[in-house]
mmCIF file of C-alpha atoms and ligand atoms in Angstrom:
data_model
loop_
_atom_site.group_PDB
_atom_site.id
_atom_site.type_symbol
_atom_site.label_atom_id
_atom_site.label_comp_id
_atom_site.label_asym_id
_atom_site.label_seq_id
_atom_site.Cartn_x
_atom_site.Cartn_y
_atom_site.Cartn_z
ATOM 1 C CA MET A 191 21.699 -5.465 50.549
ATOM 2 C CA LEU A 192 18.967 -4.525 48.130
ATOM 3 C CA LEU A 193 16.994 -1.283 48.292
ATOM 4 C CA VAL A 194 13.748 -1.212 46.313
ATOM 5 C CA SER A 195 11.229 1.457 45.366
ATOM 6 C CA ILE A 196 7.964 1.088 43.535
ATOM 7 C CA LYS A 197 5.504 3.380 41.680
ATOM 8 C CA GLU A 198 3.014 5.338 43.816
ATOM 9 C CA GLU A 199 -0.612 4.759 42.933
ATOM 10 C CA ASP A 200 -2.176 7.945 44.152
ATOM 11 C CA ASP A 201 0.696 10.473 44.279
ATOM 12 C CA LYS A 202 2.907 12.129 41.737
ATOM 13 C CA ARG A 203 6.000 11.927 43.833
ATOM 14 C CA ALA A 204 8.769 9.190 43.660
ATOM 15 C CA ALA A 205 10.550 8.045 46.801
ATOM 16 C CA ILE A 206 13.955 8.000 45.078
ATOM 17 C CA VAL A 207 15.515 10.207 42.322
ATOM 18 C CA PRO A 208 18.672 9.326 40.351
ATOM 19 C CA LYS A 209 21.046 11.455 42.465
ATOM 20 C CA PHE A 210 20.290 9.277 45.561
ATOM 21 C CA VAL A 211 20.620 6.079 43.642
ATOM 22 C CA GLU A 212 24.265 7.040 43.123
ATOM 23 C CA LYS A 213 24.627 7.909 46.797
ATOM 24 C CA PHE A 214 23.089 4.570 47.936
ATOM 25 C CA LYS A 215 25.345 2.723 45.548
ATOM 26 C CA SER A 216 28.344 4.486 46.963
ATOM 27 C CA LEU A 217 27.332 3.243 50.451
ATOM 28 C CA GLY A 218 27.297 -0.286 49.076
ATOM 29 C CA ILE A 219 23.571 -0.640 48.655
ATOM 30 C CA ASP A 220 22.147 -2.119 45.370
ATOM 31 C CA VAL A 221 19.010 -0.288 43.958
ATOM 32 C CA GLU A 222 16.219 -1.797 42.014
ATOM 33 C CA ILE A 223 13.160 0.145 41.117
ATOM 34 C CA GLU A 224 9.871 -0.404 39.361
ATOM 35 C CA LYS A 225 9.685 0.539 35.613
ATOM 36 C CA ASN A 226 8.449 4.115 35.039
ATOM 37 C CA ILE A 227 8.747 4.980 38.687
ATOM 38 C CA ALA A 228 9.041 8.687 37.982
ATOM 39 C CA GLU A 229 7.111 9.128 34.809
ATOM 40 C CA LYS A 230 4.762 11.552 36.499
ATOM 41 C CA ILE A 231 7.716 13.888 37.294
ATOM 42 C CA ASN A 232 9.438 13.455 33.912
ATOM 43 C CA ILE A 233 12.444 11.427 35.043
ATOM 44 C CA SER A 234 13.094 8.622 32.631
ATOM 45 C CA ASP A 235 14.260 5.092 33.535
ATOM 46 C CA GLU A 236 17.460 5.711 31.568
ATOM 47 C CA GLU A 237 18.438 8.411 34.077
ATOM 48 C CA TYR A 238 18.027 5.921 36.915
ATOM 49 C CA ILE A 239 20.038 3.253 34.926
ATOM 50 C CA LYS A 240 22.778 5.776 34.371
ATOM 51 C CA ALA A 241 22.906 6.381 38.080
ATOM 52 C CA GLY A 242 23.400 2.724 38.743
ATOM 53 C CA ALA A 243 19.796 1.323 39.318
ATOM 54 C CA LEU A 244 18.263 -1.803 37.906
ATOM 55 C CA ILE A 245 14.791 -1.577 36.463
ATOM 56 C CA ASN A 246 12.129 -4.250 37.044
ATOM 57 C CA LYS A 247 8.558 -4.229 35.642
ATOM 58 C CA ASP A 248 7.437 -6.913 38.104
ATOM 59 C CA LYS A 249 6.391 -5.097 41.314
ATOM 60 C CA ASN A 250 5.637 -8.353 43.228
ATOM 61 C CA ASP A 251 9.139 -9.679 42.451
ATOM 62 C CA LEU A 252 10.601 -6.436 43.689
ATOM 63 C CA LEU A 253 8.671 -6.528 46.922
ATOM 64 C CA LYS A 254 9.581 -10.207 47.594
ATOM 65 C CA LYS A 255 13.348 -9.480 47.401
ATOM 66 C CA ALA A 256 13.540 -6.102 49.019
ATOM 67 C CA ASP A 257 15.660 -5.644 52.170
ATOM 68 C CA ILE A 258 14.592 -1.988 52.328
ATOM 69 C CA LEU A 259 11.429 -0.668 50.659
ATOM 70 C CA LEU A 260 11.249 3.100 50.083
ATOM 71 C CA LYS A 261 7.765 4.665 49.434
ATOM 72 C CA VAL A 262 6.114 7.989 49.723
ATOM 73 C CA THR A 263 2.726 6.752 50.803
ATOM 74 C CA LYS A 264 2.138 3.747 53.089
ATOM 75 C CA PRO A 265 2.473 0.236 51.668
ATOM 76 C CA SER A 266 -0.862 -1.596 51.294
ATOM 77 C CA ILE A 267 -1.679 -4.740 53.246
ATOM 78 C CA LYS A 268 -1.248 -6.725 50.031
ATOM 79 C CA GLU A 269 2.236 -5.283 49.476
ATOM 80 C CA ILE A 270 3.233 -6.040 53.127
ATOM 81 C CA LYS A 271 2.164 -9.676 52.752
ATOM 82 C CA LEU A 272 4.771 -10.039 49.935
ATOM 83 C CA LEU A 273 7.667 -8.584 51.932
ATOM 84 C CA LYS A 274 10.366 -10.800 53.473
ATOM 85 C CA LYS A 275 10.384 -11.263 57.220
ATOM 86 C CA ASP A 276 12.620 -8.483 58.754
ATOM 87 C CA ALA A 277 12.369 -6.311 55.657
ATOM 88 C CA ILE A 278 12.518 -2.492 56.309
ATOM 89 C CA THR A 279 9.864 -0.150 54.956
ATOM 90 C CA ILE A 280 10.155 3.640 55.106
ATOM 91 C CA SER A 281 7.142 5.776 54.154
ATOM 92 C CA PHE A 282 4.616 8.197 55.425
ATOM 93 C CA LEU A 283 2.789 5.556 57.326
ATOM 94 C CA ASP A 284 0.179 7.601 59.128
ATOM 95 C CA PRO A 285 0.425 5.387 62.183
ATOM 96 C CA PHE A 286 -2.172 7.131 64.322
ATOM 97 C CA PHE A 287 -4.982 6.210 61.898
ATOM 98 C CA GLU A 288 -3.815 2.826 60.527
ATOM 99 C CA GLU A 289 -4.471 0.072 63.087
ATOM 100 C CA ASP A 290 -4.995 -2.766 60.566
ATOM 101 C CA LEU A 291 -1.848 -1.911 58.675
ATOM 102 C CA ILE A 292 0.142 -1.863 61.866
ATOM 103 C CA GLU A 293 -1.266 -5.299 62.866
ATOM 104 C CA GLU A 294 -0.093 -6.618 59.468
ATOM 105 C CA LEU A 295 3.346 -5.145 59.969
ATOM 106 C CA LEU A 296 3.600 -6.744 63.377
ATOM 107 C CA THR A 297 2.465 -10.177 62.172
ATOM 108 C CA HIS A 298 5.017 -10.080 59.345
ATOM 109 C CA ASN A 299 7.862 -8.909 61.543
ATOM 110 C CA ILE A 300 8.498 -5.845 59.370
ATOM 111 C CA THR A 301 10.641 -2.981 60.534
ATOM 112 C CA ALA A 302 8.427 -0.073 59.527
ATOM 113 C CA PHE A 303 9.540 3.533 59.807
ATOM 114 C CA SER A 304 7.042 6.417 59.707
ATOM 115 C CA MET A 305 8.439 9.700 58.326
ATOM 116 C CA GLN A 306 5.777 11.503 60.381
ATOM 117 C CA LEU A 307 7.566 10.385 63.512
ATOM 118 C CA ILE A 308 11.126 11.640 62.805
ATOM 119 C CA PRO A 309 11.851 13.925 65.775
ATOM 120 C CA ARG A 310 11.876 17.713 65.179
ATOM 121 C CA THR A 311 15.418 18.064 66.467
ATOM 122 C CA THR A 312 18.471 19.741 65.005
ATOM 123 C CA ILE A 313 20.329 16.436 64.456
ATOM 124 C CA ALA A 314 17.313 14.946 62.593
ATOM 125 C CA GLN A 315 16.727 18.002 60.432
ATOM 126 C CA LYS A 316 17.989 16.504 57.242
ATOM 127 C CA MET A 317 15.552 13.585 57.633
ATOM 128 C CA ASP A 318 12.658 15.839 58.507
ATOM 129 C CA ALA A 319 10.249 14.951 55.591
ATOM 130 C CA LEU A 320 7.266 16.629 57.227
ATOM 131 C CA SER A 321 9.114 19.870 56.966
ATOM 132 C CA SER A 322 10.580 19.370 53.548
ATOM 133 C CA GLN A 323 7.121 18.546 52.101
ATOM 134 C CA ALA A 324 5.268 21.148 54.122
ATOM 135 C CA ASN A 325 7.644 23.813 52.868
ATOM 136 C CA LEU A 326 6.832 23.016 49.204
ATOM 137 C CA ALA A 327 3.171 22.578 50.029
ATOM 138 C CA GLY A 328 3.115 26.090 51.583
ATOM 139 C CA TYR A 329 4.546 27.548 48.428
ATOM 140 C CA ALA A 330 2.169 25.618 46.248
ATOM 141 C CA SER A 331 -0.931 26.741 48.302
ATOM 142 C CA ILE A 332 -0.322 30.344 47.240
ATOM 143 C CA ILE A 333 0.273 29.464 43.629
ATOM 144 C CA THR A 334 -2.978 27.423 43.563
ATOM 145 C CA GLY A 335 -4.841 30.305 45.304
ATOM 146 C CA ALA A 336 -3.412 32.827 42.824
ATOM 147 C CA LYS A 337 -4.487 30.736 39.932
ATOM 148 C CA HIS A 338 -8.086 30.589 41.130
ATOM 149 C CA LEU A 339 -8.362 34.186 42.337
ATOM 150 C CA ASN A 340 -9.844 36.770 39.957
ATOM 151 C CA ARG A 341 -7.228 39.374 40.919
ATOM 152 C CA ILE A 342 -3.471 39.863 41.051
ATOM 153 C CA LEU A 343 -1.534 39.665 44.294
ATOM 154 C CA PRO A 344 0.769 42.691 44.039
ATOM 155 C CA MET A 345 -0.063 46.321 43.984
ATOM 156 C CA MET A 346 0.299 47.689 40.512
ATOM 157 C CA THR A 347 0.487 51.261 39.462
ATOM 158 C CA THR A 348 -0.303 51.652 35.787
ATOM 159 C CA PRO A 349 -1.343 54.633 33.531
ATOM 160 C CA ALA A 350 -4.850 53.118 33.851
ATOM 161 C CA GLY A 351 -4.834 53.412 37.592
ATOM 162 C CA THR A 352 -3.528 51.740 40.743
ATOM 163 C CA ILE A 353 -4.526 48.253 41.710
ATOM 164 C CA SER A 354 -4.350 47.644 45.418
ATOM 165 C CA PRO A 355 -2.536 44.469 46.635
ATOM 166 C CA ALA A 356 -4.579 41.435 47.439
ATOM 167 C CA LYS A 357 -5.061 40.493 51.123
ATOM 168 C CA VAL A 358 -4.007 37.018 52.174
ATOM 169 C CA PHE A 359 -4.840 35.617 55.627
ATOM 170 C CA VAL A 360 -2.796 32.564 56.731
ATOM 171 C CA ILE A 361 -4.102 30.429 59.715
ATOM 172 C CA GLY A 362 -1.510 28.260 61.247
ATOM 173 C CA ALA A 363 2.138 29.445 60.895
ATOM 174 C CA GLY A 364 4.118 26.189 61.136
ATOM 175 C CA VAL A 365 6.404 25.184 58.298
ATOM 176 C CA ALA A 366 3.713 25.274 55.566
ATOM 177 C CA GLY A 367 2.127 28.453 56.866
ATOM 178 C CA LEU A 368 5.414 30.295 57.180
ATOM 179 C CA GLN A 369 6.299 29.375 53.654
ATOM 180 C CA ALA A 370 2.889 30.404 52.434
ATOM 181 C CA ILE A 371 3.340 33.779 54.122
ATOM 182 C CA ALA A 372 6.865 34.196 52.537
ATOM 183 C CA THR A 373 5.537 33.276 49.054
ATOM 184 C CA ALA A 374 2.578 35.624 49.249
ATOM 185 C CA ARG A 375 4.846 38.419 50.369
ATOM 186 C CA ARG A 376 7.236 37.688 47.559
ATOM 187 C CA LEU A 377 4.282 38.107 45.191
ATOM 188 C CA GLY A 378 3.455 41.385 46.717
ATOM 189 C CA ALA A 379 0.326 40.504 48.725
ATOM 190 C CA LYS A 380 -0.637 42.164 51.927
ATOM 191 C CA VAL A 381 -0.479 39.340 54.514
ATOM 192 C CA GLU A 382 -1.859 38.742 57.927
ATOM 193 C CA ALA A 383 -1.493 35.521 59.931
ATOM 194 C CA PHE A 384 -2.568 33.785 63.095
ATOM 195 C CA ASP A 385 -1.287 30.860 65.129
ATOM 196 C CA THR A 386 -2.195 29.614 68.596
ATOM 197 C CA ARG A 387 1.491 29.434 69.465
ATOM 198 C CA PRO A 388 2.400 33.007 70.510
ATOM 199 C CA ILE A 389 6.101 32.136 69.862
ATOM 200 C CA VAL A 390 5.493 32.531 66.132
ATOM 201 C CA GLU A 391 4.457 36.201 66.253
ATOM 202 C CA GLU A 392 8.110 37.257 65.632
ATOM 203 C CA GLN A 393 8.601 34.756 62.801
ATOM 204 C CA ILE A 394 5.390 36.072 61.071
ATOM 205 C CA LYS A 395 6.546 39.725 61.523
ATOM 206 C CA SER A 396 10.034 38.977 60.250
ATOM 207 C CA LEU A 397 8.420 37.872 56.912
ATOM 208 C CA GLY A 398 6.799 41.246 56.577
ATOM 209 C CA ALA A 399 3.309 40.035 57.577
ATOM 210 C CA LYS A 400 0.965 41.218 60.383
ATOM 211 C CA PHE A 401 0.221 38.957 63.367
ATOM 212 C CA LEU A 402 -3.415 38.826 64.314
ATOM 213 C CA LYS A 403 -3.475 38.941 68.113
ATOM 214 C CA ILE A 404 -6.265 36.989 69.779
ATOM 215 C CA ASP A 405 -6.411 36.513 73.466
ATOM 216 C CA LEU A 406 -7.158 32.784 74.005
ATOM 217 C CA GLY A 407 -5.801 32.564 77.516
ATOM 218 C CA LYS A 408 -3.246 29.756 77.964
ATOM 219 C CA THR A 409 -2.138 28.007 74.796
ATOM 220 C CA GLU A 410 0.931 25.985 75.408
ATOM 221 C CA GLU A 411 3.315 24.133 73.114
ATOM 222 C CA GLU A 412 3.783 20.387 73.418
ATOM 223 C CA LYS A 413 7.335 18.933 73.599
ATOM 224 C CA GLY A 414 8.832 19.290 70.200
ATOM 225 C CA GLY A 415 7.023 22.556 69.350
ATOM 226 C CA TYR A 416 3.673 21.099 68.324
ATOM 227 C CA ALA A 417 0.531 23.004 69.149
ATOM 228 C CA LYS A 418 -1.768 21.813 72.012
ATOM 229 C CA GLU A 419 -5.368 21.286 71.071
ATOM 230 C CA LEU A 420 -7.537 24.216 72.012
ATOM 231 C CA THR A 421 -10.573 23.752 74.280
ATOM 232 C CA LYS A 422 -13.988 24.192 72.843
ATOM 233 C CA GLU A 423 -14.327 27.635 74.442
ATOM 234 C CA GLN A 424 -10.925 28.748 73.071
ATOM 235 C CA LEU A 425 -11.838 27.562 69.537
ATOM 236 C CA GLU A 426 -15.135 29.553 69.674
ATOM 237 C CA LEU A 427 -13.154 32.671 70.842
ATOM 238 C CA GLN A 428 -10.662 32.163 67.982
ATOM 239 C CA LYS A 429 -13.460 31.830 65.403
ATOM 240 C CA LYS A 430 -15.150 35.036 66.510
ATOM 241 C CA ALA A 431 -11.862 37.001 66.461
ATOM 242 C CA MET A 432 -10.991 35.865 62.989
ATOM 243 C CA ILE A 433 -14.277 36.788 61.281
ATOM 244 C CA LYS A 434 -13.090 40.264 60.319
ATOM 245 C CA ALA A 435 -9.736 39.083 58.958
ATOM 246 C CA ILE A 436 -11.453 36.451 56.888
ATOM 247 C CA SER A 437 -14.147 38.685 55.459
ATOM 248 C CA SER A 438 -11.623 41.330 54.397
ATOM 249 C CA SER A 439 -9.278 38.805 52.712
ATOM 250 C CA ASP A 440 -9.122 37.800 49.035
ATOM 251 C CA MET A 441 -7.357 34.547 49.875
ATOM 252 C CA VAL A 442 -7.410 32.499 53.064
ATOM 253 C CA ILE A 443 -4.850 29.727 53.563
ATOM 254 C CA THR A 444 -5.544 27.253 56.468
ATOM 255 C CA THR A 445 -2.687 24.957 57.647
ATOM 256 C CA ALA A 446 -3.720 24.384 61.306
ATOM 257 C CA GLN A 447 -2.941 20.796 62.483
ATOM 258 C CA ILE A 448 -2.613 19.023 65.830
ATOM 259 C CA PHE A 449 0.060 16.202 65.791
ATOM 260 C CA GLY A 450 -1.551 12.778 65.823
ATOM 261 C CA LYS A 451 -5.145 14.168 65.973
ATOM 262 C CA LYS A 452 -7.848 15.395 63.661
ATOM 263 C CA ALA A 453 -7.342 18.900 62.376
ATOM 264 C CA PRO A 454 -9.472 21.638 64.162
ATOM 265 C CA LEU A 455 -12.424 22.928 62.282
ATOM 266 C CA ILE A 456 -11.769 26.661 62.423
ATOM 267 C CA ILE A 457 -13.743 28.111 59.564
ATOM 268 C CA SER A 458 -17.517 27.447 59.542
ATOM 269 C CA LYS A 459 -19.780 28.347 56.562
ATOM 270 C CA ASP A 460 -21.348 31.288 58.412
ATOM 271 C CA MET A 461 -17.808 32.827 58.861
ATOM 272 C CA ILE A 462 -17.307 33.241 55.185
ATOM 273 C CA LYS A 463 -20.630 34.793 54.179
ATOM 274 C CA ASP A 464 -19.122 38.333 54.133
ATOM 275 C CA MET A 465 -16.151 37.461 51.999
ATOM 276 C CA THR A 466 -16.112 39.220 48.581
ATOM 277 C CA LYS A 467 -17.355 37.007 45.746
ATOM 278 C CA GLY A 468 -14.385 35.582 43.780
ATOM 279 C CA SER A 469 -12.291 35.108 46.973
ATOM 280 C CA VAL A 470 -10.561 31.750 47.592
ATOM 281 C CA ILE A 471 -9.947 29.559 50.555
ATOM 282 C CA ILE A 472 -7.324 26.877 50.438
ATOM 283 C CA ASP A 473 -7.695 24.190 53.080
ATOM 284 C CA MET A 474 -4.260 22.609 53.540
ATOM 285 C CA ALA A 475 -5.303 20.355 56.328
ATOM 286 C CA ILE A 476 -7.794 18.201 54.436
ATOM 287 C CA THR A 477 -5.857 14.889 54.838
ATOM 288 C CA SER A 478 -6.271 15.210 58.591
ATOM 289 C CA GLY A 479 -9.959 16.152 58.360
ATOM 290 C CA GLY A 480 -9.842 19.804 57.140
ATOM 291 C CA ASN A 481 -9.973 23.266 58.750
ATOM 292 C CA VAL A 482 -12.938 24.487 56.679
ATOM 293 C CA GLU A 483 -16.484 23.355 56.885
ATOM 294 C CA GLY A 484 -17.662 21.781 53.629
ATOM 295 C CA SER A 485 -14.249 21.439 52.074
ATOM 296 C CA LYS A 486 -13.751 18.246 50.025
ATOM 297 C CA ALA A 487 -10.490 16.667 48.961
ATOM 298 C CA ASP A 488 -9.519 17.604 45.341
ATOM 299 C CA GLU A 489 -12.852 19.366 44.726
ATOM 300 C CA ILE A 490 -13.559 22.978 44.194
ATOM 301 C CA ILE A 491 -16.622 23.868 46.287
ATOM 302 C CA ASP A 492 -18.445 27.111 45.474
ATOM 303 C CA ILE A 493 -20.241 28.739 48.361
ATOM 304 C CA ASN A 494 -21.958 31.947 47.244
ATOM 305 C CA GLY A 495 -19.123 32.694 44.916
ATOM 306 C CA ILE A 496 -16.340 31.857 47.324
ATOM 307 C CA LYS A 497 -14.153 28.968 46.166
ATOM 308 C CA ILE A 498 -13.038 26.384 48.705
ATOM 309 C CA ILE A 499 -10.160 24.249 47.479
ATOM 310 C CA ALA A 500 -8.592 21.375 49.445
ATOM 311 C CA PRO A 501 -5.701 19.644 47.657
ATOM 312 C CA LYS A 502 -5.341 16.052 48.839
ATOM 313 C CA ASN A 503 -1.740 15.871 47.698
ATOM 314 C CA PRO A 504 -0.570 19.490 48.233
ATOM 315 C CA THR A 505 2.782 18.847 46.586
ATOM 316 C CA ASP A 506 1.344 17.461 43.292
ATOM 317 C CA ASP A 507 2.030 20.684 41.356
ATOM 318 C CA VAL A 508 5.654 20.798 42.559
ATOM 319 C CA ALA A 509 6.166 16.971 42.695
ATOM 320 C CA LYS A 510 9.627 16.941 41.039
ATOM 321 C CA ASP A 511 11.202 19.178 43.711
ATOM 322 C CA ALA A 512 9.084 17.386 46.461
ATOM 323 C CA SER A 513 10.505 14.112 45.312
ATOM 324 C CA PHE A 514 14.098 15.375 45.272
ATOM 325 C CA VAL A 515 13.935 16.686 48.944
ATOM 326 C CA TYR A 516 11.929 13.623 50.110
ATOM 327 C CA SER A 517 14.555 11.235 48.514
ATOM 328 C CA SER A 518 17.274 13.259 50.276
ATOM 329 C CA ASN A 519 15.429 12.840 53.628
ATOM 330 C CA LEU A 520 15.146 9.004 53.087
ATOM 331 C CA TYR A 521 18.862 8.776 52.116
ATOM 332 C CA SER A 522 19.909 10.622 55.304
ATOM 333 C CA LEU A 523 17.782 8.302 57.399
ATOM 334 C CA VAL A 524 19.109 5.090 55.786
ATOM 335 C CA GLU A 525 22.682 6.358 56.073
ATOM 336 C CA HIS A 526 22.051 7.010 59.769
ATOM 337 C CA PHE A 527 21.247 3.335 60.490
ATOM 338 C CA PHE A 528 23.542 1.702 57.895
ATOM 339 C CA ASP A 529 26.733 0.101 59.112
ATOM 340 C CA LYS A 530 29.092 1.082 56.417
ATOM 341 C CA GLU A 531 31.926 -1.186 57.580
ATOM 342 C CA ASN A 532 29.854 -4.398 57.579
ATOM 343 C CA LYS A 533 27.516 -3.257 54.760
ATOM 344 C CA LYS A 534 24.366 -4.044 56.669
ATOM 345 C CA THR A 535 21.660 -2.242 58.491
ATOM 346 C CA LYS A 536 21.965 -1.817 62.253
ATOM 347 C CA ILE A 537 18.817 -1.003 64.270
ATOM 348 C CA ASN A 538 19.754 0.477 67.592
ATOM 349 C CA LEU A 539 16.733 1.194 69.614
ATOM 350 C CA GLU A 540 18.687 3.384 72.035
ATOM 351 C CA ASP A 541 19.109 5.881 69.119
ATOM 352 C CA GLU A 542 16.643 8.757 69.599
ATOM 353 C CA ILE A 543 15.817 9.065 65.931
ATOM 354 C CA LEU A 544 15.213 5.323 65.410
ATOM 355 C CA LYS A 545 13.287 4.893 68.664
ATOM 356 C CA SER A 546 10.916 7.747 67.714
ATOM 357 C CA SER A 547 10.378 6.893 64.038
ATOM 358 C CA ILE A 548 10.156 3.098 64.084
ATOM 359 C CA VAL A 549 6.556 1.958 64.377
ATOM 360 C CA THR A 550 7.124 -1.794 64.391
ATOM 361 C CA TYR A 551 10.271 -3.938 64.914
ATOM 362 C CA GLN A 552 10.412 -7.669 65.545
ATOM 363 C CA GLY A 553 6.667 -7.847 66.264
ATOM 364 C CA LYS A 554 6.571 -4.991 68.733
ATOM 365 C CA ILE A 555 5.408 -1.393 68.676
ATOM 366 C CA ILE A 556 8.466 0.836 69.269
ATOM 367 C CA SER A 557 7.693 4.553 68.929
ATOM 368 C CA PRO A 558 6.780 5.844 72.451
ATOM 369 C CA VAL A 559 3.982 8.044 70.994
ATOM 370 C CA LEU A 560 2.226 4.899 69.794
ATOM 371 C CA GLN A 561 2.393 3.072 73.065
ATOM 372 C CA LYS A 562 -1.022 2.363 74.569
ATOM 373 C CA GLY A 563 -2.652 5.288 76.193
ATOM 374 C CA LYS A 564 -0.365 7.870 74.776
ATOM 375 C CA ILE A 565 -2.385 8.782 71.729
HETATM 376 P P1 LIG B 1967 1.689 21.375 62.159
HETATM 377 O O1 LIG B 1967 1.638 20.943 60.702
HETATM 378 O O2 LIG B 1967 1.536 20.297 63.210
HETATM 379 O O3 LIG B 1967 0.627 22.496 62.412
HETATM 380 C C1 LIG B 1967 0.628 23.679 61.654
HETATM 381 C C2 LIG B 1967 0.394 24.921 62.502
HETATM 382 O O4 LIG B 1967 -0.914 24.968 62.935
HETATM 383 C C3 LIG B 1967 1.254 24.942 63.808
HETATM 384 O O5 LIG B 1967 2.065 26.093 63.732
HETATM 385 C C4 LIG B 1967 0.232 25.000 64.910
HETATM 386 O O6 LIG B 1967 0.656 25.772 65.957
HETATM 387 C C5 LIG B 1967 -0.913 25.562 64.158
HETATM 388 N N1 LIG B 1967 -2.232 25.398 64.785
HETATM 389 C C6 LIG B 1967 -2.745 24.401 65.533
HETATM 390 N N2 LIG B 1967 -3.996 24.641 65.923
HETATM 391 C C7 LIG B 1967 -4.344 25.863 65.505
HETATM 392 C C8 LIG B 1967 -5.516 26.664 65.480
HETATM 393 N N3 LIG B 1967 -6.553 26.318 66.161
HETATM 394 N N4 LIG B 1967 -5.455 27.885 64.959
HETATM 395 C C9 LIG B 1967 -4.328 28.342 64.272
HETATM 396 N N5 LIG B 1967 -3.180 27.546 64.201
HETATM 397 C C10 LIG B 1967 -3.148 26.338 64.764
HETATM 398 O O7 LIG B 1967 3.022 22.102 62.465
HETATM 399 P P2 LIG B 1967 4.508 21.980 61.828
HETATM 400 O O8 LIG B 1967 4.688 22.889 60.655
HETATM 401 O O9 LIG B 1967 4.786 20.539 61.595
HETATM 402 O O10 LIG B 1967 5.482 22.499 63.013
HETATM 403 C C11 LIG B 1967 5.296 22.055 64.303
HETATM 404 C C12 LIG B 1967 6.398 22.515 65.216
HETATM 405 O O11 LIG B 1967 7.580 21.782 64.897
HETATM 406 C C13 LIG B 1967 6.679 23.985 65.136
HETATM 407 O O12 LIG B 1967 6.976 24.430 66.441
HETATM 408 C C14 LIG B 1967 7.941 24.097 64.270
HETATM 409 O O13 LIG B 1967 8.727 25.230 64.589
HETATM 410 C C15 LIG B 1967 8.642 22.816 64.766
HETATM 411 N N6 LIG B 1967 9.652 22.340 63.919
HETATM 412 C C16 LIG B 1967 10.912 22.147 64.425
HETATM 413 C C17 LIG B 1967 11.948 21.671 63.604
HETATM 414 C C18 LIG B 1967 13.317 21.435 64.142
HETATM 415 O O14 LIG B 1967 13.589 21.927 65.190
HETATM 416 N N7 LIG B 1967 14.164 20.782 63.471
HETATM 417 C C19 LIG B 1967 11.695 21.406 62.273
HETATM 418 C C20 LIG B 1967 10.362 21.589 61.753
HETATM 419 C C21 LIG B 1967 9.376 22.137 62.571
#
C-alpha cells in the first residue's frame, strides 16, 4: 500500500508532515512524497527521509503509482487522469462547485474524499479539517488586521497618556470567528460579535466579548449546526442593525458562511463610509464569494482610507502549524478506513463518516448532500 503526497501549487501548506510519515509507516503503509514538498514551511526532505519516506522528483510517476493521494487543495483534472483506477484521493475538493472535476473522478473510478464533508460529530472531531484550519485562520485574521491597523489593540497607560483599546467587531462566530474573538481579547481589544445563530451568544460572552443582539425573527440551525441562509428581508434588517457597530470599530472581521452555498454579502460600501480612516476590514469568506462588497482575493482595497483585505489562503501566515493539524486530520481519517490486519483499505459505505465524506466511489456519487436535488 503506497501513500503519496505532492507539492501544492497555490498554497503554502503540505498535506503530510514527518510525524505522520512515521505514523503511516507504523500502520504498514509506505510513504513517497514529491521532492521539496514542504519547502514553503521550512521542513526539509531530510526530515521526511528520517521519518521513513521516500523522495521522488517525478510528480507524474508518483501519481501513477499512488494507492492513496493526500493533498490540501483539490487534484487537477490532469492529475486525476494519471491516477490508477480505484486510487483514493483525500483533499479539500470543494464538491459543490466542481462539476467537471467530479465527472472526471467518476469516469476514472477514483474514490475521492472531500474534507469539507467530514461530519461535525464528536467521533469525527479528530478528522475535522474545516475546524482545524478555521481555528488557525481565525487567529491569523486578527494578526493580519493588527499589522495593517494604525493603532495598537490593548489599552495602554503610559506617562504620556492613556491609549484606549481598539474596537474589533466579528461577524460570524463559528470556529474561525470564535478564535478571532479569543485572539483579539488576548491582545486586549474590546470585542463585539454577531451571528445569526442565537445559540452562540453564550460562547461569545464566555470569551469576554459583547454579543450584538439583532431581532431577525426566526433563524434556525441546519442539522450539524450550520446556519440557515437568511431571507432577503432578514439580511437587510441585519445590515441596518450592524451599521453602528461597524462604524465605531477599528477592525471588522467577517467569517459568515453558509454550507455549500455562496457566502452572504453583509457589508456594502455605503455601510463603511462612517468608519474612521485607517480602519481595517478582513473578509475571511472570500473563497466562497466574500462578505464585503468590493473585496478582492489577496488584494488590499482602499475605500476612503479604509483597508479591505481578503486573504485567499487565510492559513498562509501560519502554514506550518496548519499543515501539522491538517496532516493529523488526514492520518485519523486514513486510520479509520484502514484494515490493519489485512494491511489494506476497507471502504464501508454504512460508516457515517465515510458515507458523508466520500464524493465518488466506483463511478457513483456517494455523499447524500451531493445527491441530485439536495444542493
Ligand atoms: P461556517 O464557516 O459555515 O460559518 C461561519 C459562521 O457564520 C457560522 O457561525 C454561521 O452561523 C455564521 N453566519 C452565517 N450567515 C451569517 C450572517 N448573515 N451573519 C452573521 N453570521 C452568519 O461555520 P463553522 O465554523 O464551520 O461552524 C458551523 C457549525 O458547526 C457550528 O454550529 C459549529 O459549532 C459546528 N461545529 C461542530 C463541531 C463538532 O460538533 N464536532 C465541530 C466544528 C463545528
